[in-house]
JSON list of C-alpha atoms in Angstrom, two decimals:
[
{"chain": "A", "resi": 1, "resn": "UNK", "atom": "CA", "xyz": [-0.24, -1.37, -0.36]},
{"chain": "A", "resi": 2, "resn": "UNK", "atom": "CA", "xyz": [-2.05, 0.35, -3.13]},
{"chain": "A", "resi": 3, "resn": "UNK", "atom": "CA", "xyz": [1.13, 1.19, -4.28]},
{"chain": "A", "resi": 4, "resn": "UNK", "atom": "CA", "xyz": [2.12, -1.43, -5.26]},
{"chain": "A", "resi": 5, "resn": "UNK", "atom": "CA", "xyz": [0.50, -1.85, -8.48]},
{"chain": "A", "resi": 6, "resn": "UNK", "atom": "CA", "xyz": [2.15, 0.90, -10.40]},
{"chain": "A", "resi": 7, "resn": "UNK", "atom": "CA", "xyz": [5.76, 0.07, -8.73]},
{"chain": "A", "resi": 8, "resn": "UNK", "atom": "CA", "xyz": [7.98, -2.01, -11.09]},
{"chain": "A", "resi": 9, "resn": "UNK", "atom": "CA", "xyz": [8.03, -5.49, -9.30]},
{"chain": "A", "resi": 10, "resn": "UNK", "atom": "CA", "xyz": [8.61, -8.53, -11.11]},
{"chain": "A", "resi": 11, "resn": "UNK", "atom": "CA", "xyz": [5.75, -10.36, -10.19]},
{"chain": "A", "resi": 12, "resn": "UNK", "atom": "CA", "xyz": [3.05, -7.40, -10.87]},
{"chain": "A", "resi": 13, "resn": "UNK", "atom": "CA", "xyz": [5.00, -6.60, -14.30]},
{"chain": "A", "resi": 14, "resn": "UNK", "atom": "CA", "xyz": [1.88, -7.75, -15.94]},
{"chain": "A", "resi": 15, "resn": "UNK", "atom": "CA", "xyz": [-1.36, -6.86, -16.59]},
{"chain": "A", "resi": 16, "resn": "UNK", "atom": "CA", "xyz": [-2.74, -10.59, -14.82]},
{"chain": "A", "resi": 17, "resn": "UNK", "atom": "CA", "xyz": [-0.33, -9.88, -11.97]},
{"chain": "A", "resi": 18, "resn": "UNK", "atom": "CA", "xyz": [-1.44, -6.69, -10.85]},
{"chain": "A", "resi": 19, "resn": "UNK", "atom": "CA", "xyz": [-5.13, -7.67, -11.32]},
{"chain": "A", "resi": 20, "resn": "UNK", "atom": "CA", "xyz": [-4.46, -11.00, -9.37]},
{"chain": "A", "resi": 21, "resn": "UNK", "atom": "CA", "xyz": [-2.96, -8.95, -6.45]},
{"chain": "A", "resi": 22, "resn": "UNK", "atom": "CA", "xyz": [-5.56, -6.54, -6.53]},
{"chain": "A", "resi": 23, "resn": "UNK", "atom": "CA", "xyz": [-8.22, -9.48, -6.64]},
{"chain": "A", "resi": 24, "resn": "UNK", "atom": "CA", "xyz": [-6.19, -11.19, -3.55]},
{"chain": "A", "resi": 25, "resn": "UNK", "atom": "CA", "xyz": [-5.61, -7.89, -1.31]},
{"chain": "A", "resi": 26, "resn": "UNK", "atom": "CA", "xyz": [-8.26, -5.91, 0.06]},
{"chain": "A", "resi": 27, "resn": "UNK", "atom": "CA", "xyz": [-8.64, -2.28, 0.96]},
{"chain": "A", "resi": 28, "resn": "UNK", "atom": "CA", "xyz": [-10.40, -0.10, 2.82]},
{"chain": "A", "resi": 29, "resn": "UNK", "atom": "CA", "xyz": [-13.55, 1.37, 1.05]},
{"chain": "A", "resi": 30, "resn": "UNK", "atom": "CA", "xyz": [-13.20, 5.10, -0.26]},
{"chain": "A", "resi": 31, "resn": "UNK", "atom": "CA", "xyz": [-15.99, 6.29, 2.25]},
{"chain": "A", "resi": 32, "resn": "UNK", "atom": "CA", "xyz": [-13.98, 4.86, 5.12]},
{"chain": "A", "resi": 33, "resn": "UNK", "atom": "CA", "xyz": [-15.96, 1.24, 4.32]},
{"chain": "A", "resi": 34, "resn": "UNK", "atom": "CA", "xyz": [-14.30, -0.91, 6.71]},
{"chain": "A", "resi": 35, "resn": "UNK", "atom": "CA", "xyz": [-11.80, -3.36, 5.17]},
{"chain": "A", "resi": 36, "resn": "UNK", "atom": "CA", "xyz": [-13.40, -6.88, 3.95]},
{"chain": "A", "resi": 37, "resn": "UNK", "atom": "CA", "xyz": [-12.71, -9.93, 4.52]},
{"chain": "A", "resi": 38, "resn": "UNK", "atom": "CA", "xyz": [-10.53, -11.63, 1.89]},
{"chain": "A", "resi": 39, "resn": "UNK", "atom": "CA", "xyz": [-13.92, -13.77, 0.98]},
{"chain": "A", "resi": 40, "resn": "UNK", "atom": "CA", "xyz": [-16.30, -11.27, 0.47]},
{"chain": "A", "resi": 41, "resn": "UNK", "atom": "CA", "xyz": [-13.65, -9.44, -1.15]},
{"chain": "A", "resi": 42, "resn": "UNK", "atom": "CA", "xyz": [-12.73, -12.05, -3.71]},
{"chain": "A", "resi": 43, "resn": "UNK", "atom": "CA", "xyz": [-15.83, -13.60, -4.55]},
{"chain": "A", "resi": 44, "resn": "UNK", "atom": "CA", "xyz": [-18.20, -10.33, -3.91]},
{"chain": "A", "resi": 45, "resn": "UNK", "atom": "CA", "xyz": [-16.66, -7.35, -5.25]},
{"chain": "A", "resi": 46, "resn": "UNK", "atom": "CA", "xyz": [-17.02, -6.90, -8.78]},
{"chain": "A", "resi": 47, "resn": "UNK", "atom": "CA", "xyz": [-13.38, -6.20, -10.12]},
{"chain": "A", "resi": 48, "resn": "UNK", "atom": "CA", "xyz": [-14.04, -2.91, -11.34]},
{"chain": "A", "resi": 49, "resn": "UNK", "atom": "CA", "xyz": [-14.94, -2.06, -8.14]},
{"chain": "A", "resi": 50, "resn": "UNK", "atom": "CA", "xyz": [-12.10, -3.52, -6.82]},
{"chain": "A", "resi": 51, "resn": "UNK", "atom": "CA", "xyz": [-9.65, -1.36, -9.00]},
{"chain": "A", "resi": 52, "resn": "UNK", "atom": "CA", "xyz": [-12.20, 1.87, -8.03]},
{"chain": "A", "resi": 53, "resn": "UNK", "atom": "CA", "xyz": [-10.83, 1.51, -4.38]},
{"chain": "A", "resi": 54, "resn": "UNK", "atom": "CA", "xyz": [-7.19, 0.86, -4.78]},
{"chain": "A", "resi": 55, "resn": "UNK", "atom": "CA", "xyz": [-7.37, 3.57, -7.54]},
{"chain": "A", "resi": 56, "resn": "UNK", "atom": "CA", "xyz": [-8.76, 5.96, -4.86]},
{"chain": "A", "resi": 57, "resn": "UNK", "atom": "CA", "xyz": [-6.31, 5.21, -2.25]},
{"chain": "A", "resi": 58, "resn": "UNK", "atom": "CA", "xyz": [-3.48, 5.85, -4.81]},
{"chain": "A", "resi": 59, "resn": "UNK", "atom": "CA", "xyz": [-4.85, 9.05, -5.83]},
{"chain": "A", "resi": 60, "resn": "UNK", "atom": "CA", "xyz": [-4.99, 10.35, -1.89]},
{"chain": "A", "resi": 61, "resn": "UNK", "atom": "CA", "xyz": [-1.59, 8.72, -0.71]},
{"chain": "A", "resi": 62, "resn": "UNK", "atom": "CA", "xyz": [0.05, 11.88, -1.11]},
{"chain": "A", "resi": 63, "resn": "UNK", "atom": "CA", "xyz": [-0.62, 13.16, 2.15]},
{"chain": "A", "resi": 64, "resn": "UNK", "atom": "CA", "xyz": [0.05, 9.80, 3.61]},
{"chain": "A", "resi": 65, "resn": "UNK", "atom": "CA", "xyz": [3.24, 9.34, 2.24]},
{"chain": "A", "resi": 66, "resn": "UNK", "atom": "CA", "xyz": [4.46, 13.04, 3.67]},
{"chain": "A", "resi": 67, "resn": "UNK", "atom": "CA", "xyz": [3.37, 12.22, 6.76]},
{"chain": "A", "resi": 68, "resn": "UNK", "atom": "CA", "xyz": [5.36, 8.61, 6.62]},
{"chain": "A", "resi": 69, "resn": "UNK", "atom": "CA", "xyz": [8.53, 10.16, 5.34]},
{"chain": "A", "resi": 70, "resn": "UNK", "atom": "CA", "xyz": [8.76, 13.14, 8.16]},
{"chain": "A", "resi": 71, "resn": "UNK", "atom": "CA", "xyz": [7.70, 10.76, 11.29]},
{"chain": "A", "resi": 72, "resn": "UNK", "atom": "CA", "xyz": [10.47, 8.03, 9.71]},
{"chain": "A", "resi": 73, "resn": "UNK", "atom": "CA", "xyz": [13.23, 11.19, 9.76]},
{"chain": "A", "resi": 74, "resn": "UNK", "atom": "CA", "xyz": [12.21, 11.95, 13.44]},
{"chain": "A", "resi": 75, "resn": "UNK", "atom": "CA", "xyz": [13.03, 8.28, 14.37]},
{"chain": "A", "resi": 76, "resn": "UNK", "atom": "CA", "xyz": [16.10, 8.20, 12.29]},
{"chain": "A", "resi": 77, "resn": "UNK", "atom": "CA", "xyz": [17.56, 10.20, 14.89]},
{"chain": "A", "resi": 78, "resn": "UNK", "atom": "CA", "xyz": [16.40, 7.71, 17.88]},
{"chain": "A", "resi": 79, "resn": "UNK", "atom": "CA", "xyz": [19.02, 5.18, 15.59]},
{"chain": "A", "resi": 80, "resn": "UNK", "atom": "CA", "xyz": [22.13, 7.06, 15.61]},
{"chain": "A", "resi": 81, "resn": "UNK", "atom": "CA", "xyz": [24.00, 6.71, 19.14]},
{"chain": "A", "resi": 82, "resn": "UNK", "atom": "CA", "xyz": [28.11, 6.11, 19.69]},
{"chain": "A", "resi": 83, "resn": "UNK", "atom": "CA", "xyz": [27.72, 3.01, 19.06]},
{"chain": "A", "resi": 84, "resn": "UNK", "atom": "CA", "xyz": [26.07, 3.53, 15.59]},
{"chain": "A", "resi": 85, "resn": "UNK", "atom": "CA", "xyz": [27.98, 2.52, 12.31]},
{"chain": "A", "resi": 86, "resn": "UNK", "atom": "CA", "xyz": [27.58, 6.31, 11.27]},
{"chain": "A", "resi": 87, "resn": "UNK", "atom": "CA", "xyz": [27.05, 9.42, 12.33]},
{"chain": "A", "resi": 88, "resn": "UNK", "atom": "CA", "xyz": [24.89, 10.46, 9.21]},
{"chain": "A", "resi": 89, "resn": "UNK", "atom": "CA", "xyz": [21.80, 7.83, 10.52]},
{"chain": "A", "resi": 90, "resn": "UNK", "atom": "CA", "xyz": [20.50, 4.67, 8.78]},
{"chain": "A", "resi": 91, "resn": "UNK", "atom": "CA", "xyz": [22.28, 3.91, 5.23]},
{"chain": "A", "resi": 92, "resn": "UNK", "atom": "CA", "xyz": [21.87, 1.57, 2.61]}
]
């Protein structure tokens, strides 16, 4: 959900609303640190810290991503069957 911050949403439009979710949502530490709790996270992490993480993540999602778009067009095929709406797979 790192992602989120730099996608145009209408509640993280703003500066305070992206920093709020950031200060609300933990992640995973760049090292592999394991994820903490929302406490420690909010009241122990010092914000720039904070933004060092989800920056991190954002910078390696690439990889991630690739890998989520390719499984999600193997199991766009499992959808399709005769009794499918179409035969091109899931549309929107």
């Amino acid at each position: 959900h790192t992602r989120f911050v730099k996608v145009n949403l209408p509640e993280l439009a703003s500066k305070g609303g992206r920093d709020y979710f950031i200060n609300q949502h933990p992640v995973e530490g760049p090292a592999g640190e394991d994820r903490p709790e929302a406490s420690v996270w909010k009241e122990q992490f010092e914000f720039a810290k904070k933004v060092t993480w989800y920056e991190h993540h954002l910078e390696h999602s690439e990889p991630v991503i690739a890998r989520l778009s390719a499984d999600l067009a193997c199991l766009e095929q499992l959808i399709h069957s005769e009794h499918s709406v179409t035969s091109s797979g899931v549309g929107y």
